[in-house]
Coordinates of C-alpha atoms in Angstrom, one line a residue:
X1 CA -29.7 58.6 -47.5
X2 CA -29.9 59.4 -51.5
X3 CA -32.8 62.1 -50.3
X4 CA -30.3 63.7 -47.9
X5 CA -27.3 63.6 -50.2
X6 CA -30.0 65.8 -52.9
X7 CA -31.5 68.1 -50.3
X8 CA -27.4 69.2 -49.2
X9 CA -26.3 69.3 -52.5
X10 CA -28.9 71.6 -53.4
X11 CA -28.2 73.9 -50.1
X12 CA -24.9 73.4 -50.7
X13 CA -25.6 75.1 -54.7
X14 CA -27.4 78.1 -52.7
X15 CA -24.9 78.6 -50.4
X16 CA -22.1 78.8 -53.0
X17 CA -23.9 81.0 -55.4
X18 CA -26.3 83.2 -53.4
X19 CA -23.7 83.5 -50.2
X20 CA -20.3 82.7 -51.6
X21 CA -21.3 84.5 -54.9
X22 CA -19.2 81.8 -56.4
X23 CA -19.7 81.8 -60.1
X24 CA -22.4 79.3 -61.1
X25 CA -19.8 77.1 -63.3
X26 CA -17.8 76.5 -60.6
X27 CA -20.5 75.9 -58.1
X28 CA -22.1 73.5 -60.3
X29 CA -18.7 71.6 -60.7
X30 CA -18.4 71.3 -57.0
X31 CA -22.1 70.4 -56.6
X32 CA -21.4 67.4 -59.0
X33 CA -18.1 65.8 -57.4
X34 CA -19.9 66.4 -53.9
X35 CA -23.1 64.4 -54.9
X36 CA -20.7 61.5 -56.1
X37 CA -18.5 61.6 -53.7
X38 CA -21.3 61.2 -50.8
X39 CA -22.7 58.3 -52.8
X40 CA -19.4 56.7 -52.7
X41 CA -19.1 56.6 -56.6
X42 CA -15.4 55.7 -57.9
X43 CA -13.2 58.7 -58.4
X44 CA -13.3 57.8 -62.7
X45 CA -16.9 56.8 -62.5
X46 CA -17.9 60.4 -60.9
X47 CA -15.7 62.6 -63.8
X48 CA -17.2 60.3 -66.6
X49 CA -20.2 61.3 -65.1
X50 CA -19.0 65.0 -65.5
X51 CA -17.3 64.9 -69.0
X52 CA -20.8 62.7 -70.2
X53 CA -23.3 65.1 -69.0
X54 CA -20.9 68.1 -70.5
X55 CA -20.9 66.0 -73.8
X56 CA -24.5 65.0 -74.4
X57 CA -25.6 68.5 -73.0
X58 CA -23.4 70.7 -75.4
X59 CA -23.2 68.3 -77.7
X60 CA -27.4 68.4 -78.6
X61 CA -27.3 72.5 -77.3
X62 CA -24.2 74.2 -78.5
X63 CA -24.7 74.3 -82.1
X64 CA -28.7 75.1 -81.6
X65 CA -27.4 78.0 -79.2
X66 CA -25.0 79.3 -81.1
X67 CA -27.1 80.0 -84.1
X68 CA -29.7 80.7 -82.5
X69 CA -27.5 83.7 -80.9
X70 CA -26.4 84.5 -84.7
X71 CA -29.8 84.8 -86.2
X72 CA -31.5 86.5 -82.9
X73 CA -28.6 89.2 -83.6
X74 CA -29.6 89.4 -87.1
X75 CA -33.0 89.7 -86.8
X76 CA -32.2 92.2 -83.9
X77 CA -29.3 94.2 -85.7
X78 CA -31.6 94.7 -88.9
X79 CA -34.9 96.0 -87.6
X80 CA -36.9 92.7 -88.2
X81 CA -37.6 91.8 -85.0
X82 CA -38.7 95.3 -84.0
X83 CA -41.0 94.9 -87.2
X84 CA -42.6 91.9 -85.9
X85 CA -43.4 93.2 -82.7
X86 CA -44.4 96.7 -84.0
X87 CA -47.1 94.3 -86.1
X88 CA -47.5 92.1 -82.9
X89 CA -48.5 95.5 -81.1
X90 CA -51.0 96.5 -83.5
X91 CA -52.6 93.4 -83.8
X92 CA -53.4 92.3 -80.3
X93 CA -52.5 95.8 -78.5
X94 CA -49.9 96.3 -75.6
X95 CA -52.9 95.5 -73.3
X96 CA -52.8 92.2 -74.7
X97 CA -49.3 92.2 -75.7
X98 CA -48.8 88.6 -73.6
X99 CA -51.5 87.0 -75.1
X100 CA -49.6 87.4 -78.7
X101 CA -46.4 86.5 -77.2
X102 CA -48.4 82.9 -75.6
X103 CA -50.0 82.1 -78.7
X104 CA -46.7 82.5 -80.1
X105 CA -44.5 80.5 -78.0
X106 CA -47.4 77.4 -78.3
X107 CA -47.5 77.6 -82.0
X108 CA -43.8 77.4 -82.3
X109 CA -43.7 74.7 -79.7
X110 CA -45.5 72.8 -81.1
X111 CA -43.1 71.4 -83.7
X112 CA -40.1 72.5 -82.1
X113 CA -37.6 71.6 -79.2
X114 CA -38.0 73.9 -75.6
X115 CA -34.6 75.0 -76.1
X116 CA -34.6 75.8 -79.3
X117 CA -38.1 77.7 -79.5
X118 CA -37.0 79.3 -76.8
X119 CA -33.4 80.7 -78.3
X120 CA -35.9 81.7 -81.4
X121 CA -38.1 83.8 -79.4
X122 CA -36.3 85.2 -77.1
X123 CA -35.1 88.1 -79.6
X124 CA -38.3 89.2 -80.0
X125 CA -39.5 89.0 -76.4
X126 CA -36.3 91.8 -75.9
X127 CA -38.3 93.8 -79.1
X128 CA -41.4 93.3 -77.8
X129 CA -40.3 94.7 -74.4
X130 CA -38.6 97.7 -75.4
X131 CA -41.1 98.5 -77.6
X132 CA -44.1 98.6 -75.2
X133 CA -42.1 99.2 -71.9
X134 CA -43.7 95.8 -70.8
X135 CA -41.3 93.8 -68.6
X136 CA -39.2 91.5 -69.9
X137 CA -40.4 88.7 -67.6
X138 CA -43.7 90.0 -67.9
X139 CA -43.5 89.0 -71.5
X140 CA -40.6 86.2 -71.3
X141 CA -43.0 84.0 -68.9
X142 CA -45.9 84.4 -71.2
X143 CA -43.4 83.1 -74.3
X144 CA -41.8 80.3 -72.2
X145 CA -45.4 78.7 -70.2
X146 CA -46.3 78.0 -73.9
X147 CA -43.3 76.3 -75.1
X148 CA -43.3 74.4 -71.5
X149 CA -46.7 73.5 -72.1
X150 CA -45.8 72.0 -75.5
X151 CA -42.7 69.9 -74.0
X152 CA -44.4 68.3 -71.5
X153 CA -48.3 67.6 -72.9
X154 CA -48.0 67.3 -76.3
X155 CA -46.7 64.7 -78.8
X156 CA -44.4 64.9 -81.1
X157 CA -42.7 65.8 -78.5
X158 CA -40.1 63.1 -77.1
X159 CA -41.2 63.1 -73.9
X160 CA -44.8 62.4 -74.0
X161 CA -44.7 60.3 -77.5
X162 CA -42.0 57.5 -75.8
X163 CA -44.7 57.8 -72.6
X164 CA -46.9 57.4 -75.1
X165 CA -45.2 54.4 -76.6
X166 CA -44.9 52.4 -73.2
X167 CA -48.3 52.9 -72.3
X168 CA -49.4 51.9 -76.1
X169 CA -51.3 54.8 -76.0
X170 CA -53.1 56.4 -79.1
X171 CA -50.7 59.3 -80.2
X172 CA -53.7 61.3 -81.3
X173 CA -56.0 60.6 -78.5
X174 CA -53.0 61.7 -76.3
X175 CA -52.7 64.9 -78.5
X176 CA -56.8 65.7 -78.1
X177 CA -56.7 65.5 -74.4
X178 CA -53.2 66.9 -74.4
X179 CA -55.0 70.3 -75.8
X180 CA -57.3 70.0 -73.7
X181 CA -55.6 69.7 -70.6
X182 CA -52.9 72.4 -72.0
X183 CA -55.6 75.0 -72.3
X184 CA -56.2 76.1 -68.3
X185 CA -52.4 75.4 -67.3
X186 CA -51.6 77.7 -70.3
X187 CA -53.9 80.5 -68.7
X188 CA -53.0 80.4 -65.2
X189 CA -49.2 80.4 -66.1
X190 CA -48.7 82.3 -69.2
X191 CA -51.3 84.9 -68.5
X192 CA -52.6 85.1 -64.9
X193 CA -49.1 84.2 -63.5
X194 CA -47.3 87.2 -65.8
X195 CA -49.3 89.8 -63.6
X196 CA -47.2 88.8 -60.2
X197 CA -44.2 89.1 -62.1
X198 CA -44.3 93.0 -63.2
X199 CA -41.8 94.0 -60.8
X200 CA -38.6 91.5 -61.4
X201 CA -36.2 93.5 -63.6
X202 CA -33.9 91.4 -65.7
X203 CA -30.5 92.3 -66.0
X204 CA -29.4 90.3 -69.8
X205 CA -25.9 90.0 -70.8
X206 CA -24.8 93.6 -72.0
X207 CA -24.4 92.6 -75.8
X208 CA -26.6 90.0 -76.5
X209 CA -29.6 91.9 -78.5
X210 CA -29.3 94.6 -80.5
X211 CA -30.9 97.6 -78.6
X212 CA -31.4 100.3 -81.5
X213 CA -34.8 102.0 -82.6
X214 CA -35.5 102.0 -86.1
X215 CA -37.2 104.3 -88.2
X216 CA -39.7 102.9 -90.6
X217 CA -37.9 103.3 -93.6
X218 CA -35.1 101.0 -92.1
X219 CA -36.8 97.8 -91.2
X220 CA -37.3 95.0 -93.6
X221 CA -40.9 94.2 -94.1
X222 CA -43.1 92.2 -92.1
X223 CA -43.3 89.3 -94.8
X224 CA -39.6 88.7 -94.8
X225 CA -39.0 89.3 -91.3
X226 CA -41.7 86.8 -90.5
X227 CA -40.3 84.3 -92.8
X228 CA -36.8 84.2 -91.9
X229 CA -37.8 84.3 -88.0
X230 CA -39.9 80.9 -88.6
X231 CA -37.9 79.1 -91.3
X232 CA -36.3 76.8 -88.4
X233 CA -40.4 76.3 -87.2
X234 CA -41.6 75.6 -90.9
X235 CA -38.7 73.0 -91.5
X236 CA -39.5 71.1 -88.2
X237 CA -42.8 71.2 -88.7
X238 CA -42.4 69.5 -92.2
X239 CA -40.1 67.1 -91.0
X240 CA -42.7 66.0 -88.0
X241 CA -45.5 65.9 -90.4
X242 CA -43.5 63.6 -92.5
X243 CA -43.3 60.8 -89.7
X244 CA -47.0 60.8 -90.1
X245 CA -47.7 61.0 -93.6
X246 CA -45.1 59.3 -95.2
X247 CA -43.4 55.3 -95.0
X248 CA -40.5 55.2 -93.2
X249 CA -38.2 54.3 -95.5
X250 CA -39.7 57.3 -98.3
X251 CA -36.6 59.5 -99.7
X252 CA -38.6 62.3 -99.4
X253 CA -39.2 61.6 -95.1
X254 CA -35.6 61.3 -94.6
X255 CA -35.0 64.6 -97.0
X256 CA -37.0 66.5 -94.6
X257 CA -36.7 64.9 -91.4
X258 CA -32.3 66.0 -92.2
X259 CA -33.6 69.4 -93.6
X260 CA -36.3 69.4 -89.9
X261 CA -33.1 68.5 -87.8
X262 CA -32.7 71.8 -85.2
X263 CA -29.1 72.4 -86.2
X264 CA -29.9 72.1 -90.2
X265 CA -32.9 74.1 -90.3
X266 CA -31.4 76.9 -87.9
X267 CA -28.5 76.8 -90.0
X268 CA -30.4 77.6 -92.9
X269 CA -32.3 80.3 -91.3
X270 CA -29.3 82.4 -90.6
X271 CA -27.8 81.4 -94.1
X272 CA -31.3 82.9 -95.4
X273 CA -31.3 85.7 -92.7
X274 CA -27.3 87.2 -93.9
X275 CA -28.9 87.1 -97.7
X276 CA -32.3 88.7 -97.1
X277 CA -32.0 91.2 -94.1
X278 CA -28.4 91.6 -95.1
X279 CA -26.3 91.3 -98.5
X280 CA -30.1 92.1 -99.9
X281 CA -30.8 95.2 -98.2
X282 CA -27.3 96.4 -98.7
X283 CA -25.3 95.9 -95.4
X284 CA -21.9 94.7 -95.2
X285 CA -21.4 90.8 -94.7
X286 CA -18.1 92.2 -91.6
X287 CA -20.4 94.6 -90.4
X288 CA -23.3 91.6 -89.6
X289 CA -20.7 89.2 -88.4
X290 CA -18.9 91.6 -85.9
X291 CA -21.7 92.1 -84.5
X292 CA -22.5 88.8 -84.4
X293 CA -19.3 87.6 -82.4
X294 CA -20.1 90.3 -79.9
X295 CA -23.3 88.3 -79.2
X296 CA -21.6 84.8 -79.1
X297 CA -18.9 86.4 -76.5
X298 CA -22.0 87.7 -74.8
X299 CA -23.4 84.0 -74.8
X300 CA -19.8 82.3 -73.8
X301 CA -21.4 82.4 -70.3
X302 CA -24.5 81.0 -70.9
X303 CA -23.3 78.0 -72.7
X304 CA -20.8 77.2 -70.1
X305 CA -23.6 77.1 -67.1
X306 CA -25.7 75.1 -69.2
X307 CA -23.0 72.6 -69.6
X308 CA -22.2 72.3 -65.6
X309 CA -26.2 72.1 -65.4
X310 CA -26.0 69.1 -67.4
X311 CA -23.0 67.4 -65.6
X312 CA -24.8 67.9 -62.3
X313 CA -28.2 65.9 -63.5
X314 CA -25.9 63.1 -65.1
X315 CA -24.2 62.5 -61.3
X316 CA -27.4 62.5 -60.0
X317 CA -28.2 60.2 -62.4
X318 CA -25.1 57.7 -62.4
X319 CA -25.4 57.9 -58.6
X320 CA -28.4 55.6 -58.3
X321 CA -30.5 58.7 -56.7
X322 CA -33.2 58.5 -59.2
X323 CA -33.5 55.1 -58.7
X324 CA -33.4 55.1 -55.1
X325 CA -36.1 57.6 -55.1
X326 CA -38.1 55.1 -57.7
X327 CA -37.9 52.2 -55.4
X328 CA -39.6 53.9 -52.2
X329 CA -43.2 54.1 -54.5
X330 CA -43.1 50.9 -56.1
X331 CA -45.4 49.0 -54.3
X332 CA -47.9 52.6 -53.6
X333 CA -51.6 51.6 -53.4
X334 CA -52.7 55.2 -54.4
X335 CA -54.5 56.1 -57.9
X336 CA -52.3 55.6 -60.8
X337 CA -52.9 59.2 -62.4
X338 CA -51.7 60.6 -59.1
X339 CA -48.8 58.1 -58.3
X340 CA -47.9 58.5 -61.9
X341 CA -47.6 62.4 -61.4
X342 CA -45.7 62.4 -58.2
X343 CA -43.5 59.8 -58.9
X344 CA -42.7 62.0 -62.2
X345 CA -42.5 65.0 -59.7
X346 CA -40.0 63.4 -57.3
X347 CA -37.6 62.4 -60.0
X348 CA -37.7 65.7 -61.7
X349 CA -36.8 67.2 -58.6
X350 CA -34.0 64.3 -57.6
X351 CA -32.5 64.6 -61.3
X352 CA -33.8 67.5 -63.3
X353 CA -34.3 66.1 -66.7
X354 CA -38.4 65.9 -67.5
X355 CA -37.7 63.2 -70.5
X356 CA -36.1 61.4 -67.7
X357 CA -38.6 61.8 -65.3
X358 CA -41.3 61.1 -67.5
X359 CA -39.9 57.6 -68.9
X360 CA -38.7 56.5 -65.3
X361 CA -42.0 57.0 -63.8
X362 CA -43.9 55.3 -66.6
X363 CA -41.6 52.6 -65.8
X364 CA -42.5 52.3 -63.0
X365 CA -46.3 52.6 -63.1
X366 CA -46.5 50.7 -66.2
X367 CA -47.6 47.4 -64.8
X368 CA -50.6 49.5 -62.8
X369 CA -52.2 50.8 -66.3
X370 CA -53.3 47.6 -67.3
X371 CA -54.5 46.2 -64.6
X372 CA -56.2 49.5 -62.7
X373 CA -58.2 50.0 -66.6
X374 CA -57.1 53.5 -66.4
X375 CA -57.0 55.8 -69.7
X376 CA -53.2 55.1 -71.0
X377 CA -53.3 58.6 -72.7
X378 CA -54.8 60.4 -69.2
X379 CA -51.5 58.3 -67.9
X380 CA -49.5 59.9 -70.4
X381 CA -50.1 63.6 -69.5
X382 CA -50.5 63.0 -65.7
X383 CA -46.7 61.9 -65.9
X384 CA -45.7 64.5 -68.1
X385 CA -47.4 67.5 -65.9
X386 CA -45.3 66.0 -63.0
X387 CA -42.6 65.8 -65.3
X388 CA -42.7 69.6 -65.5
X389 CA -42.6 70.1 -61.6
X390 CA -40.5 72.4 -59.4
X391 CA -37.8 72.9 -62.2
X392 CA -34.5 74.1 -60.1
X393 CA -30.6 73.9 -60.1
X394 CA -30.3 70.8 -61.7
X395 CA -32.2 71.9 -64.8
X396 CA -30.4 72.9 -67.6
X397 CA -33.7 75.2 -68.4
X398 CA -33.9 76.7 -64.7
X399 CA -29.9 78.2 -65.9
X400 CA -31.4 78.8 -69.6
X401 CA -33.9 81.5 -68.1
X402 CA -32.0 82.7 -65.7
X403 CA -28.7 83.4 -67.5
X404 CA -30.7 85.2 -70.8
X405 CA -32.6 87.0 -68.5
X406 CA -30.1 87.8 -66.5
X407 CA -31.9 87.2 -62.8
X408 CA -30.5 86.3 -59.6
X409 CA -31.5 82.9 -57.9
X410 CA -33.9 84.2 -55.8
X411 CA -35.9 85.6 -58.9
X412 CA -35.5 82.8 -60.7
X413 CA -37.3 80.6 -58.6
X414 CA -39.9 82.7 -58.1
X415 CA -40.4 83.2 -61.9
X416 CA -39.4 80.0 -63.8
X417 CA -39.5 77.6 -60.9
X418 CA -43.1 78.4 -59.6
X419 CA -44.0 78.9 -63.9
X420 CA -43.0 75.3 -64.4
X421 CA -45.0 74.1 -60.9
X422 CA -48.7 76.1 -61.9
X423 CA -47.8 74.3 -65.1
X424 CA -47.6 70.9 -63.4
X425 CA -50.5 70.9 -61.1
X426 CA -52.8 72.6 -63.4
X427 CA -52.3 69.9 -66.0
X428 CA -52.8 67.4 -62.8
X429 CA -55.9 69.0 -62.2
X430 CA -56.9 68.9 -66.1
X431 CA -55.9 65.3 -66.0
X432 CA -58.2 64.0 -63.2
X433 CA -61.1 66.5 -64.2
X434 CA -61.2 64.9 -68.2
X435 CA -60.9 61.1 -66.5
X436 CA -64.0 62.0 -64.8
X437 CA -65.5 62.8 -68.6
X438 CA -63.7 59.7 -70.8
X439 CA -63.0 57.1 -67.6

């Protein structure tokens, strides 16, 4: 029953949005008390649900989103991110323009959130774009495979490290094969995929990135522009390193780990961003701010579908679906590394959430690791590629992409959706081809 309840209130999503052309807040909305209702939740239990997955979604987003929106329109509005791209171009050429915007997206995600890499990076995919008359999905799929990669493989991430930490698995072992296994799904999505993508046009919200050329003479130089783009990256990174080199309880690790924190250190970067692209370089403190709440209007949208994403995964969740789902697999006689991945896959797709995915699955399969001798850190990343699988409606990502870039439903899926899936069954793939090697 909890498999047909998801399957029509996922049509029913389609059929609002795609045939209705009911705006995707409201759909979402009406998605969520549908799912609860069917499930025969209790009228206050299903708009907790609602108000809970509004709250924990804004309430870890909306401040990471809203600067991020500030400091992408100041490093827009000033010329900076044109100046990193214009270096980006000479560098790697607009042949190999993707590659630089990959190697990007994985060096960032390493040490930093999905969602707020991806709010970082997405001003200078926009640059990089106009600059070389390269897609924008061309380029934005290349940026976002990298920081998927990152999410889902790679510890510190909180997804694979709490995997990680139920499967006592070595976090640097994990790491080393997480690299390994990262390398072909990052080729296959971020660069072969790209190429069956040329002809999507994005439509972004009309405001949202500055579109001015400038001349040389008016953009800040590469150095500074650099800088103030990865503050946010440098103070994360910091704070991660800390958790390894330093004792819990050190001054310093709780210093930096506040300083690391996605709101503080993208706070600072637009703090540093007004002082060195603006009051610096002579522009007028109004001037940078209007222009800046033209942006955040521009982003009202955005922020608002996000939200409704998250309220539909938390009915889903409260429901009992995900744990319905859970149940049919627990006593599966297949391979752990595979029953591990689509156990992950079929929760992702029931709920949305990969973190959630990835911790219920290990749940699940956790009594198998033991006793089946298989490598806990293969375990790890064979949960966390299934993790990543068939991203759609109820992912607050799926609505990320999609809104920024400003593509229907139909492109979306065809771009994010089948991104996120190479991404999963490639790292499968990786996963069962390195057990042959280390099991």
């Amino acid at each position: 029953m909890s498999i047909l309840i998801l399957i029509a209130s996922i049509l029913l999503l389609l059929i609002l949005i795609s045939a209705l052309k009911l705006n995707a807040f409201i759909a979402l909305i009406v998605a969520s008390f549908f799912v609860g209702i069917a499930k025969a939740m209790p009228f206050a239990d299903i708009i907790n649900a609602v108000q809970t997955g509004i709250g924990t979604t804004l309430g870890s987003l909306i401040l990471i989103i809203a600067l991020g929106v500030i400091l992408g329109n100041i490093l827009s509005d000033t010329g900076a991110a044109q100046r990193i791209s214009s270096v980006m171009i000479q560098t790697f050429g607009i042949k190999h323009i993707k590659w630089a915007m990959m190697i990007t997206g994985f060096v960032v995600g390493i040490s930093m959130f999905y969602n707020a890499g991806f709010i970082i990076l997405i001003p200078m995919v926009f640059a990089l774009a106009k600059t070389t008359k390269q897609p924008i999905i061309y380029l934005g799929i290349a940026m976002a495979s990298a920081l998927s990669v990152t999410h889902g493989f790679l510890p510190p991430h909180p997804g694979p490290t709490a995997i990680a930490v139920i499967f006592k698995a070595d976090i640097g072992r994990t790491l080393i094969y997480g690299l390994v296994v990262a390398l072909p799904a990052l080729l296959f999505a971020g660069i072969v995929f790209p190429e069956f993508t040329k002809k999507i046009i994005a439509n972004p919200p009309k405001g949202l990135f500055e579109a001015k050329t400038f001349t040389e003479a008016e953009m800040p130089s590469f150095g500074i522009s650099l800088l103030t783009a990865l503050i946010p990256v440098v103070f994360m990174a910091l704070a991660t390193m800390s958790q390894f080199l330093l004792a819990a309880d050190a001054p310093l690790r709780h210093f930096l780990e506040f300083l690391g924190n996605p709101t503080c250190s993208m706070l600072l970067a637009v703090g540093f961003a007004i002082v060195s692209l603006g009051i610096l370089r002579g522009r007028k403190m109004k001037d940078m701010m209007d222009k800046s709440n033209i942006a955040l209007s521009s982003a009202t949208m955005i922020i608002l579908i996000i939200a409704a994403g998250g309220a539909f995964k938390q009915v889903l969740i409260d429901s009992g679906i995900g744990t319905d789902l859970a149940a049919l697999f627990e006593q599966s006689t297949l391979s752990p590394l595979f029953l591990g991945w689509l156990i992950a896959t079929i929760i992702r797709i029931a709920l949305g959430s990969a973190t959630v995915a990835g911790l219920t699955a290990a749940g699940i399969v956790q009594p198998l690791v033991a006793s089946s001798g298989v490598s806990p850190e293969l375990m790890v990343l064979s949960i966390g590629a299934g993790s990543l699988m068939c991203s759609h409606v109820n992912d607050t990502g799926f609505w990320m992409f999609k809104e920024y870039f400003g593509l229907s439903l139909k492109d979306t899926f065809k771009t994010w959706t089948l991104m996120e899936t190479i991404i999963g069954i490639m790292g499968l793939i990786g996963v069962l081809l390195l057990n042959l090697w280390v099991g």
